[in-house]
PDB file of C-alpha atoms in Angstrom:
ATOM      1  CA  MET A   1       0.000   0.000   0.000  1.00 64.00           C
ATOM      2  CA  SER A   2       1.363   3.432  -0.953  1.00 90.00           C
ATOM      3  CA  ALA A   3       2.180   6.034   1.679  1.00 92.00           C
ATOM      4  CA  TRP A   4      -0.633   8.206   0.302  1.00 95.00           C
ATOM      5  CA  ASN A   5      -3.213   5.430   0.668  1.00 96.00           C
ATOM      6  CA  GLN A   6      -1.947   4.831   4.183  1.00 97.00           C
ATOM      7  CA  SER A   7      -2.502   8.531   4.896  1.00 97.00           C
ATOM      8  CA  LEU A   8      -6.073   8.308   3.594  1.00 98.00           C
ATOM      9  CA  ASP A   9      -6.680   5.298   5.835  1.00 97.00           C
ATOM     10  CA  ALA A  10      -5.139   7.068   8.821  1.00 97.00           C
ATOM     11  CA  ALA A  11      -7.396  10.075   8.185  1.00 98.00           C
ATOM     12  CA  GLY A  12     -10.463   7.810   8.117  1.00 97.00           C
ATOM     13  CA  ILE A  13     -11.160   8.513   4.440  1.00 98.00           C
ATOM     14  CA  ARG A  14     -12.430   5.137   3.221  1.00 97.00           C
ATOM     15  CA  GLU A  15     -15.306   5.810   0.819  1.00 97.00           C
ATOM     16  CA  PRO A  16     -13.950   5.119  -2.726  1.00 97.00           C
ATOM     17  CA  GLU A  17     -15.332   8.247  -4.420  1.00 97.00           C
ATOM     18  CA  LEU A  18     -14.065  10.498  -1.639  1.00 98.00           C
ATOM     19  CA  ARG A  19     -10.639   8.862  -1.827  1.00 98.00           C
ATOM     20  CA  ARG A  20     -10.606   9.629  -5.556  1.00 98.00           C
ATOM     21  CA  ASP A  21     -11.573  13.232  -4.804  1.00 98.00           C
ATOM     22  CA  TYR A  22      -8.645  13.597  -2.416  1.00 98.00           C
ATOM     23  CA  ASP A  23      -6.305  11.933  -4.889  1.00 97.00           C
ATOM     24  CA  THR A  24      -7.362  14.423  -7.556  1.00 97.00           C
ATOM     25  CA  GLN A  25      -6.383  17.275  -5.231  1.00 97.00           C
ATOM     26  CA  ARG A  26      -3.115  15.530  -4.351  1.00 97.00           C
ATOM     27  CA  LYS A  27      -2.132  15.366  -8.029  1.00 96.00           C
ATOM     28  CA  LEU A  28      -3.007  19.023  -8.548  1.00 94.00           C
ATOM     29  CA  VAL A  29      -1.081  20.207  -5.493  1.00 94.00           C
ATOM     30  CA  ALA A  30       1.902  17.998  -6.364  1.00 94.00           C
ATOM     31  CA  ARG A  31       1.992  19.571  -9.833  1.00 92.00           C
ATOM     32  CA  PHE A  32       1.549  23.248  -9.009  1.00 87.00           C
ATOM     33  CA  ARG A  33       2.881  23.512  -5.444  1.00 82.00           C
ATOM     34  CA  ARG A  34       5.456  20.782  -5.558  1.00 84.00           C
ATOM     35  CA  ALA A  35       7.904  22.033  -2.916  1.00 85.00           C
ATOM     36  CA  PRO A  36       5.238  22.600  -0.216  1.00 86.00           C
ATOM     37  CA  TYR A  37       3.668  19.248  -1.116  1.00 90.00           C
ATOM     38  CA  LEU A  38       6.939  17.365  -0.717  1.00 90.00           C
ATOM     39  CA  ALA A  39       7.576  19.121   2.594  1.00 92.00           C
ATOM     40  CA  ALA A  40       4.109  18.127   3.796  1.00 94.00           C
ATOM     41  CA  ARG A  41       4.637  14.512   2.706  1.00 94.00           C
ATOM     42  CA  LEU A  42       7.918  14.432   4.567  1.00 94.00           C
ATOM     43  CA  LEU A  43       6.903  16.179   7.781  1.00 95.00           C
ATOM     44  CA  LEU A  44       3.201  15.845   8.538  1.00 95.00           C
ATOM     45  CA  PRO A  45       1.605  13.034  10.540  1.00 94.00           C
ATOM     46  CA  ARG A  46      -0.266  10.734   8.151  1.00 96.00           C
ATOM     47  CA  PRO A  47      -3.777  11.546   9.428  1.00 97.00           C
ATOM     48  CA  VAL A  48      -3.209  15.252   8.780  1.00 97.00           C
ATOM     49  CA  LEU A  49      -1.704  15.091   5.274  1.00 97.00           C
ATOM     50  CA  PRO A  50      -4.878  14.560   3.170  1.00 98.00           C
ATOM     51  CA  HIS A  51      -6.633  17.434   4.898  1.00 98.00           C
ATOM     52  CA  VAL A  52      -3.709  19.806   4.366  1.00 98.00           C
ATOM     53  CA  VAL A  53      -3.633  18.761   0.705  1.00 97.00           C
ATOM     54  CA  ALA A  54      -7.354  19.540   0.369  1.00 98.00           C
ATOM     55  CA  ALA A  55      -6.996  22.956   2.028  1.00 98.00           C
ATOM     56  CA  THR A  56      -3.979  23.765  -0.156  1.00 96.00           C
ATOM     57  CA  ALA A  57      -5.993  22.838  -3.248  1.00 97.00           C
ATOM     58  CA  VAL A  58      -8.774  25.215  -2.168  1.00 97.00           C
ATOM     59  CA  MET A  59      -6.243  28.011  -1.674  1.00 96.00           C
ATOM     60  CA  HIS A  60      -4.648  27.308  -5.072  1.00 95.00           C
ATOM     61  CA  HIS A  61      -8.036  27.243  -6.821  1.00 96.00           C
ATOM     62  CA  GLY A  62      -9.004  30.537  -5.227  1.00 96.00           C
ATOM     63  CA  ASP A  63      -5.715  32.112  -6.313  1.00 94.00           C
ATOM     64  CA  ASN A  64      -6.327  31.003  -9.899  1.00 93.00           C
ATOM     65  CA  LEU A  65      -9.874  32.358  -9.996  1.00 95.00           C
ATOM     66  CA  LEU A  66      -8.816  35.728  -8.604  1.00 94.00           C
ATOM     67  CA  ASP A  67      -5.603  36.126 -10.625  1.00 89.00           C
ATOM     68  CA  SER A  68      -6.214  34.668 -14.097  1.00 84.00           C
ATOM     69  CA  GLY A  69      -7.824  36.570 -16.960  1.00 86.00           C
ATOM     70  CA  PRO A  70      -9.695  39.861 -17.426  1.00 89.00           C
ATOM     71  CA  LYS A  71     -11.131  41.360 -14.261  1.00 90.00           C
ATOM     72  CA  ALA A  72     -14.786  40.928 -15.255  1.00 93.00           C
ATOM     73  CA  ARG A  73     -14.261  37.237 -15.941  1.00 94.00           C
ATOM     74  CA  ARG A  74     -12.349  36.786 -12.688  1.00 94.00           C
ATOM     75  CA  ALA A  75     -15.094  38.514 -10.719  1.00 95.00           C
ATOM     76  CA  SER A  76     -17.777  36.335 -12.299  1.00 96.00           C
ATOM     77  CA  ALA A  77     -15.824  33.110 -11.762  1.00 96.00           C
ATOM     78  CA  TRP A  78     -15.108  33.957  -8.131  1.00 97.00           C
ATOM     79  CA  ALA A  79     -18.736  34.918  -7.397  1.00 97.00           C
ATOM     80  CA  SER A  80     -19.953  31.636  -8.870  1.00 97.00           C
ATOM     81  CA  TRP A  81     -17.470  29.547  -6.905  1.00 96.00           C
ATOM     82  CA  GLU A  82     -18.084  31.441  -3.682  1.00 97.00           C
ATOM     83  CA  GLN A  83     -21.797  30.759  -4.054  1.00 98.00           C
ATOM     84  CA  ASP A  84     -21.128  27.056  -4.686  1.00 98.00           C
ATOM     85  CA  VAL A  85     -18.961  26.779  -1.567  1.00 98.00           C
ATOM     86  CA  ARG A  86     -21.441  28.609   0.640  1.00 98.00           C
ATOM     87  CA  LYS A  87     -24.323  26.441  -0.589  1.00 98.00           C
ATOM     88  CA  ALA A  88     -22.277  23.307   0.039  1.00 98.00           C
ATOM     89  CA  LEU A  89     -21.367  24.424   3.550  1.00 97.00           C
ATOM     90  CA  ASP A  90     -25.068  24.932   4.278  1.00 96.00           C
ATOM     91  CA  ALA A  91     -26.291  21.716   2.625  1.00 96.00           C
ATOM     92  CA  GLY A  92     -23.351  19.461   3.460  1.00 95.00           C
ATOM     93  CA  VAL A  93     -23.172  18.073  -0.098  1.00 96.00           C
ATOM     94  CA  SER A  94     -21.638  19.070  -3.435  1.00 97.00           C
ATOM     95  CA  ASP A  95     -21.122  17.765  -6.968  1.00 96.00           C
ATOM     96  CA  ASP A  96     -17.661  19.351  -7.091  1.00 97.00           C
ATOM     97  CA  PRO A  97     -14.757  17.033  -6.098  1.00 97.00           C
ATOM     98  CA  LEU A  98     -12.745  19.899  -4.590  1.00 98.00           C
ATOM     99  CA  ILE A  99     -15.665  21.132  -2.515  1.00 98.00           C
ATOM    100  CA  ARG A 100     -16.435  17.576  -1.400  1.00 98.00           C
ATOM    101  CA  THR A 101     -12.930  17.262   0.030  1.00 98.00           C
ATOM    102  CA  LEU A 102     -13.353  20.650   1.708  1.00 98.00           C
ATOM    103  CA  LEU A 103     -16.610  19.515   3.325  1.00 98.00           C
ATOM    104  CA  ASN A 104     -15.028  16.329   4.612  1.00 98.00           C
ATOM    105  CA  THR A 105     -11.990  18.159   5.960  1.00 98.00           C
ATOM    106  CA  ALA A 106     -14.245  20.729   7.637  1.00 98.00           C
ATOM    107  CA  GLU A 107     -16.081  17.834   9.282  1.00 97.00           C
ATOM    108  CA  ALA A 108     -12.771  16.484  10.599  1.00 97.00           C
ATOM    109  CA  TYR A 109     -11.645  19.987  11.648  1.00 97.00           C
ATOM    110  CA  PRO A 110     -14.799  21.947  12.609  1.00 96.00           C
ATOM    111  CA  ARG A 111     -12.784  25.136  13.171  1.00 95.00           C
ATOM    112  CA  LEU A 112     -12.061  25.219   9.426  1.00 97.00           C
ATOM    113  CA  ARG A 113     -15.634  26.240   8.581  1.00 97.00           C
ATOM    114  CA  GLU A 114     -15.241  29.638  10.238  1.00 96.00           C
ATOM    115  CA  VAL A 115     -11.869  30.084   8.524  1.00 97.00           C
ATOM    116  CA  VAL A 116     -13.385  29.304   5.111  1.00 98.00           C
ATOM    117  CA  GLU A 117     -16.265  31.718   5.654  1.00 97.00           C
ATOM    118  CA  ALA A 118     -13.846  34.482   6.662  1.00 97.00           C
ATOM    119  CA  TYR A 119     -11.718  33.787   3.576  1.00 97.00           C
ATOM    120  CA  LEU A 120     -14.737  33.918   1.262  1.00 97.00           C
ATOM    121  CA  SER A 121     -15.878  37.193   2.809  1.00 96.00           C
ATOM    122  CA  THR A 122     -12.689  39.155   2.121  1.00 95.00           C
ATOM    123  CA  ALA A 123     -10.823  37.358  -0.692  1.00 95.00           C
ATOM    124  CA  THR A 124     -12.008  39.849  -3.307  1.00 94.00           C
ATOM    125  CA  ALA A 125      -9.284  42.140  -1.947  1.00 94.00           C
ATOM    126  CA  GLU A 126      -7.031  40.185  -4.316  1.00 93.00           C
ATOM    127  CA  LEU A 127      -9.433  40.815  -7.185  1.00 91.00           C
ATOM    128  CA  GLU A 128      -9.272  44.559  -6.550  1.00 88.00           C
ATOM    129  CA  PHE A 129      -5.510  44.694  -5.973  1.00 91.00           C
ATOM    130  CA  ALA A 130      -3.747  47.242  -8.170  1.00 87.00           C
ATOM    131  CA  GLY A 131      -0.973  48.422  -5.855  1.00 93.00           C
ATOM    132  CA  PHE A 132      -0.765  50.278  -2.550  1.00 97.00           C
ATOM    133  CA  ALA A 133      -0.570  53.967  -1.800  1.00 97.00           C
ATOM    134  CA  THR A 134       0.615  53.461   1.774  1.00 98.00           C
ATOM    135  CA  GLU A 135       2.037  50.862   4.136  1.00 98.00           C
ATOM    136  CA  ALA A 136      -1.363  50.839   5.844  1.00 98.00           C
ATOM    137  CA  ASP A 137      -2.933  49.774   2.533  1.00 98.00           C
ATOM    138  CA  TYR A 138      -0.474  46.895   2.314  1.00 98.00           C
ATOM    139  CA  GLN A 139      -1.274  45.810   5.868  1.00 98.00           C
ATOM    140  CA  ALA A 140      -5.006  45.951   5.082  1.00 97.00           C
ATOM    141  CA  TYR A 141      -4.399  43.654   2.094  1.00 98.00           C
ATOM    142  CA  VAL A 142      -2.540  41.191   4.318  1.00 98.00           C
ATOM    143  CA  ASP A 143      -5.464  41.180   6.746  1.00 98.00           C
ATOM    144  CA  ALA A 144      -8.097  40.828   4.024  1.00 97.00           C
ATOM    145  CA  TYR A 145      -6.440  38.309   1.711  1.00 97.00           C
ATOM    146  CA  SER A 146      -3.003  36.953   2.584  1.00 98.00           C
ATOM    147  CA  LEU A 147      -3.779  35.932   6.166  1.00 98.00           C
ATOM    148  CA  PRO A 148      -7.219  34.366   5.522  1.00 98.00           C
ATOM    149  CA  ALA A 149      -5.769  32.380   2.605  1.00 97.00           C
ATOM    150  CA  PHE A 150      -2.829  31.164   4.704  1.00 98.00           C
ATOM    151  CA  LEU A 151      -5.153  30.199   7.554  1.00 98.00           C
ATOM    152  CA  LEU A 152      -6.997  27.768   5.275  1.00 98.00           C
ATOM    153  CA  VAL A 153      -3.972  25.523   5.724  1.00 97.00           C
ATOM    154  CA  ALA A 154      -2.421  26.832   8.930  1.00 97.00           C
ATOM    155  CA  SER A 155      -5.617  26.390  10.949  1.00 96.00           C
ATOM    156  CA  LEU A 156      -5.291  22.630  10.413  1.00 97.00           C
ATOM    157  CA  LEU A 157      -1.815  22.698  11.939  1.00 96.00           C
ATOM    158  CA  GLY A 158      -2.574  24.837  14.964  1.00 94.00           C
ATOM    159  CA  PRO A 159      -3.965  24.060  18.401  1.00 92.00           C
ATOM    160  CA  GLU A 160      -7.593  22.967  18.703  1.00 86.00           C
ATOM    161  CA  SER A 161      -8.373  26.042  20.785  1.00 83.00           C
ATOM    162  CA  ASP A 162      -6.456  29.228  20.028  1.00 81.00           C
ATOM    163  CA  ASP A 163      -6.283  32.056  22.533  1.00 82.00           C
ATOM    164  CA  GLY A 164      -5.116  34.322  19.728  1.00 91.00           C
ATOM    165  CA  GLN A 165      -1.390  33.620  19.968  1.00 96.00           C
ATOM    166  CA  PHE A 166      -1.309  31.162  17.073  1.00 96.00           C
ATOM    167  CA  ARG A 167      -3.287  33.475  14.796  1.00 97.00           C
ATOM    168  CA  SER A 168      -0.990  36.349  15.778  1.00 97.00           C
ATOM    169  CA  GLY A 169       2.031  34.197  14.925  1.00 97.00           C
ATOM    170  CA  CYS A 170       0.481  33.376  11.556  1.00 98.00           C
ATOM    171  CA  ARG A 171      -0.080  37.095  10.957  1.00 98.00           C
ATOM    172  CA  THR A 172       3.576  37.825  11.687  1.00 98.00           C
ATOM    173  CA  PHE A 173       4.704  35.077   9.332  1.00 98.00           C
ATOM    174  CA  ILE A 174       2.442  36.013   6.446  1.00 98.00           C
ATOM    175  CA  ASP A 175       3.408  39.679   6.709  1.00 99.00           C
ATOM    176  CA  GLY A 176       7.020  38.676   6.106  1.00 98.00           C
ATOM    177  CA  SER A 177       6.194  36.053   3.502  1.00 98.00           C
ATOM    178  CA  GLN A 178       3.884  38.314   1.483  1.00 98.00           C
ATOM    179  CA  ARG A 179       6.324  41.237   1.557  1.00 99.00           C
ATOM    180  CA  LEU A 180       9.089  38.908   0.419  1.00 98.00           C
ATOM    181  CA  ASP A 181       6.904  37.572  -2.394  1.00 97.00           C
ATOM    182  CA  PHE A 182       6.151  41.066  -3.634  1.00 98.00           C
ATOM    183  CA  VAL A 183       9.806  42.099  -3.813  1.00 98.00           C
ATOM    184  CA  ASN A 184      11.015  38.732  -5.109  1.00 98.00           C
ATOM    185  CA  ASP A 185       8.407  38.734  -7.890  1.00 97.00           C
ATOM    186  CA  LEU A 186       9.075  42.257  -9.153  1.00 97.00           C
ATOM    187  CA  ALA A 187      10.214  41.049 -12.579  1.00 96.00           C
ATOM    188  CA  GLU A 188       6.957  39.146 -13.051  1.00 94.00           C
ATOM    189  CA  ASP A 189       4.534  41.561 -11.404  1.00 93.00           C
ATOM    190  CA  ILE A 190       5.602  44.914 -12.849  1.00 94.00           C
ATOM    191  CA  PRO A 191       4.784  44.052 -16.501  1.00 92.00           C
ATOM    192  CA  GLU A 192       1.326  42.990 -15.271  1.00 87.00           C
ATOM    193  CA  GLY A 193       0.788  46.306 -13.498  1.00 86.00           C
ATOM    194  CA  ARG A 194       1.002  44.733 -10.041  1.00 89.00           C
ATOM    195  CA  LEU A 195       3.449  46.446  -7.709  1.00 96.00           C
ATOM    196  CA  GLY A 196       3.392  45.292  -4.100  1.00 97.00           C
ATOM    197  CA  ILE A 197       5.710  47.999  -2.751  1.00 98.00           C
ATOM    198  CA  PRO A 198       3.688  50.975  -1.439  1.00 98.00           C
ATOM    199  CA  ALA A 199       3.976  54.233  -3.372  1.00 97.00           C
ATOM    200  CA  GLU A 200       4.987  56.089  -0.203  1.00 98.00           C
ATOM    201  CA  THR A 201       7.911  53.680   0.222  1.00 98.00           C
ATOM    202  CA  LEU A 202       9.041  54.299  -3.357  1.00 98.00           C
ATOM    203  CA  GLU A 203       8.888  58.030  -2.670  1.00 97.00           C
ATOM    204  CA  ARG A 204      10.915  57.672   0.527  1.00 97.00           C
ATOM    205  CA  PHE A 205      13.754  56.131  -1.500  1.00 97.00           C
ATOM    206  CA  SER A 206      13.308  58.560  -4.427  1.00 97.00           C
ATOM    207  CA  ALA A 207      12.533  55.609  -6.696  1.00 96.00           C
ATOM    208  CA  THR A 208       9.802  55.459  -9.329  1.00 96.00           C
ATOM    209  CA  VAL A 209       7.719  52.790 -10.994  1.00 95.00           C
ATOM    210  CA  GLU A 210       9.573  53.664 -14.199  1.00 95.00           C
ATOM    211  CA  ASP A 211      12.901  52.903 -12.491  1.00 95.00           C
ATOM    212  CA  LEU A 212      11.628  49.435 -11.672  1.00 96.00           C
ATOM    213  CA  ALA A 213       9.907  48.814 -15.002  1.00 94.00           C
ATOM    214  CA  GLU A 214      13.052  49.739 -16.920  1.00 94.00           C
ATOM    215  CA  GLY A 215      15.265  47.615 -14.676  1.00 94.00           C
ATOM    216  CA  ARG A 216      17.446  50.481 -13.458  1.00 93.00           C
ATOM    217  CA  GLU A 217      19.811  49.018 -10.868  1.00 94.00           C
ATOM    218  CA  SER A 218      20.587  52.388  -9.319  1.00 95.00           C
ATOM    219  CA  ALA A 219      21.698  52.977  -5.739  1.00 96.00           C
ATOM    220  CA  ARG A 220      18.214  54.124  -4.736  1.00 96.00           C
ATOM    221  CA  VAL A 221      16.603  51.022  -6.241  1.00 97.00           C
ATOM    222  CA  ARG A 222      19.136  48.794  -4.469  1.00 97.00           C
ATOM    223  CA  GLU A 223      18.372  50.518  -1.165  1.00 98.00           C
ATOM    224  CA  LEU A 224      14.628  50.154  -1.755  1.00 98.00           C
ATOM    225  CA  VAL A 225      14.902  46.441  -2.484  1.00 98.00           C
ATOM    226  CA  GLU A 226      17.181  45.837   0.494  1.00 98.00           C
ATOM    227  CA  HIS A 227      14.803  47.735   2.774  1.00 98.00           C
ATOM    228  CA  GLN A 228      11.853  45.580   1.725  1.00 98.00           C
ATOM    229  CA  ILE A 229      13.799  42.345   2.145  1.00 99.00           C
ATOM    230  CA  GLU A 230      15.093  43.348   5.569  1.00 98.00           C
ATOM    231  CA  ALA A 231      11.553  44.217   6.671  1.00 98.00           C
ATOM    232  CA  ALA A 232      10.413  40.795   5.481  1.00 99.00           C
ATOM    233  CA  ARG A 233      13.290  39.076   7.270  1.00 98.00           C
ATOM    234  CA  ALA A 234      12.445  40.809  10.541  1.00 98.00           C
ATOM    235  CA  SER A 235       8.903  39.424  10.433  1.00 98.00           C
ATOM    236  CA  LEU A 236      10.069  35.965   9.381  1.00 98.00           C
ATOM    237  CA  ARG A 237      12.611  35.807  12.206  1.00 98.00           C
ATOM    238  CA  ALA A 238       9.892  36.791  14.674  1.00 98.00           C
ATOM    239  CA  ALA A 239       7.734  34.007  13.206  1.00 98.00           C
ATOM    240  CA  ARG A 240      10.220  31.386  14.385  1.00 97.00           C
ATOM    241  CA  GLU A 241       8.051  31.231  17.501  1.00 96.00           C
ATOM    242  CA  LEU A 242       5.088  30.004  15.419  1.00 95.00           C
ATOM    243  CA  PRO A 243       5.893  26.244  15.325  1.00 93.00           C
ATOM    244  CA  ALA A 244       5.910  26.008  19.129  1.00 93.00           C
ATOM    245  CA  LEU A 245       2.436  27.569  19.210  1.00 94.00           C
ATOM    246  CA  THR A 246       0.940  24.640  17.292  1.00 91.00           C
ATOM    247  CA  ALA A 247       1.319  22.434  20.396  1.00 84.00           C
ATOM    248  CA  ASN A 248       1.387  19.347  18.152  1.00 88.00           C
ATOM    249  CA  PRO A 249       3.725  17.472  15.750  1.00 89.00           C
ATOM    250  CA  SER A 250       2.473  19.479  12.762  1.00 91.00           C
ATOM    251  CA  GLY A 251       4.688  22.319  13.969  1.00 92.00           C
ATOM    252  CA  ALA A 252       7.590  20.635  12.163  1.00 93.00           C
ATOM    253  CA  LEU A 253       6.131  21.686   8.821  1.00 95.00           C
ATOM    254  CA  LEU A 254       5.718  25.308   9.892  1.00 96.00           C
ATOM    255  CA  ASP A 255       9.266  25.265  11.254  1.00 95.00           C
ATOM    256  CA  ALA A 256      10.565  24.204   7.843  1.00 95.00           C
ATOM    257  CA  VAL A 257       8.364  26.704   5.999  1.00 96.00           C
ATOM    258  CA  VAL A 258       9.669  29.612   8.085  1.00 97.00           C
ATOM    259  CA  GLU A 259      13.307  28.582   7.640  1.00 96.00           C
ATOM    260  CA  ILE A 260      12.928  28.085   3.879  1.00 96.00           C
ATOM    261  CA  GLU A 261      11.361  31.538   3.584  1.00 97.00           C
ATOM    262  CA  LEU A 262      14.382  32.939   5.421  1.00 98.00           C
ATOM    263  CA  LEU A 263      16.678  31.129   2.991  1.00 97.00           C
ATOM    264  CA  THR A 264      14.700  32.703   0.151  1.00 97.00           C
ATOM    265  CA  ALA A 265      15.101  36.127   1.762  1.00 98.00           C
ATOM    266  CA  ASP A 266      18.861  35.580   2.008  1.00 98.00           C
ATOM    267  CA  ALA A 267      18.990  34.624  -1.678  1.00 98.00           C
ATOM    268  CA  ALA A 268      16.901  37.669  -2.609  1.00 98.00           C
ATOM    269  CA  LEU A 269      19.180  39.962  -0.606  1.00 98.00           C
ATOM    270  CA  THR A 270      22.196  38.548  -2.424  1.00 97.00           C
ATOM    271  CA  ARG A 271      20.488  39.141  -5.768  1.00 97.00           C
ATOM    272  CA  GLY A 272      19.514  42.675  -4.770  1.00 96.00           C
ATOM    273  CA  ALA A 273      18.360  44.961  -7.576  1.00 96.00           C
ATOM    274  CA  ARG A 274      18.860  42.115 -10.043  1.00 97.00           C
ATOM    275  CA  LEU A 275      15.452  40.930  -8.825  1.00 98.00           C
ATOM    276  CA  LEU A 276      14.165  43.328 -11.480  1.00 97.00           C
ATOM    277  CA  ARG A 277      15.365  40.728 -13.993  1.00 96.00           C
ATOM    278  CA  GLY A 278      14.285  37.569 -12.189  1.00 97.00           C
ATOM    279  CA  SER A 279      13.401  36.124  -8.805  1.00 97.00           C
ATOM    280  CA  ALA A 280      15.675  34.380  -6.322  1.00 97.00           C
ATOM    281  CA  SER A 281      15.286  30.841  -4.978  1.00 95.00           C
ATOM    282  CA  PRO A 282      16.687  29.232  -1.840  1.00 95.00           C
ATOM    283  CA  PRO A 283      19.752  27.003  -2.356  1.00 94.00           C
ATOM    284  CA  VAL A 284      18.724  23.380  -2.919  1.00 93.00           C
ATOM    285  CA  VAL A 285      21.284  21.920  -0.509  1.00 95.00           C
ATOM    286  CA  SER A 286      20.313  24.315   2.274  1.00 95.00           C
ATOM    287  CA  THR A 287      16.632  23.596   1.681  1.00 94.00           C
ATOM    288  CA  LEU A 288      17.200  19.849   1.916  1.00 93.00           C
ATOM    289  CA  ARG A 289      19.186  20.379   5.096  1.00 95.00           C
ATOM    290  CA  VAL A 290      16.244  22.270   6.619  1.00 95.00           C
ATOM    291  CA  LEU A 291      13.760  19.565   5.609  1.00 94.00           C
ATOM    292  CA  LEU A 292      15.876  16.699   6.910  1.00 93.00           C
ATOM    293  CA  GLY A 293      16.549  18.533  10.163  1.00 92.00           C
ATOM    294  CA  ALA A 294      12.826  19.166  10.610  1.00 91.00           C
ATOM    295  CA  ARG A 295      12.103  15.514   9.885  1.00 90.00           C
ATOM    296  CA  ARG A 296      14.569  14.328  12.514  1.00 88.00           C
ATOM    297  CA  LYS A 297      13.057  16.731  15.031  1.00 81.00           C
ATOM    298  CA  ALA A 298       9.520  15.615  14.186  1.00 75.00           C
ATOM    299  CA  ARG A 299      10.396  11.945  14.638  1.00 78.00           C
ATOM    300  CA  THR A 300      11.970  12.688  18.000  1.00 74.00           C
ATOM    301  CA  GLU A 301       8.882  14.537  19.226  1.00 67.00           C
ATOM    302  CA  ARG A 302       6.290  11.990  18.078  1.00 61.00           C
TER     303      ARG A 302
END
């Protein structure tokens, strides 16, 4: 029996059609979010893995609906899917394989329902995103979209009852991770008219959108990029406390995720203004070292 089938058994997912639904999501996540999927396979307890895969698939599907195509089409597609999910949550049934896995996972983790409803309520912040005037606008985007999307998965890894510390730790992490994504993806985002660095921050460093669009690696652009990466690193370092707040073995995955984001930040800092020509990735050897170290730690704690 494969490790995946053993995970389905351990999670109590035995009905053949539902197993196929979960396997469909596994294949999708393995294709489009391969690194996080491999980390989850390596580090999560077997009963948790299928549910994290399902939640990741929901997050990925939402990203695609909100990001792909003309705005009117994206808005229509999102509204239709949001309605389908809300109806399914009320009725407890769905014809959609992805939503069926979501319903089953929400049954196994009742706290997920509230997380999903919060995500659906504010996710259109991504649909409306066209840049930020101020740092406060960026923080509002994190609260409305980045954090609710991250919590789709993170809520499955956290404690059964959260006094607010775990959510706060997630907020710290996603602030750093989202800021890092925006600066690391400059070469991809700028041609699409998506700039995640606030206009007031550009002004503070006497940099312009034109400087970035034309790939000018000037001193002011270098300072701007370094400032954004250092701000991201500060949040990510503070998020090292997050794994301990899970109070369960699933913290090993969050530990690895935080450390790999820090490796990515280091690589981005080394690349500097050359991020205008392409993103940075964490070194493969260092990433493997993080994953293997997290696996050893997880085995010791189980």
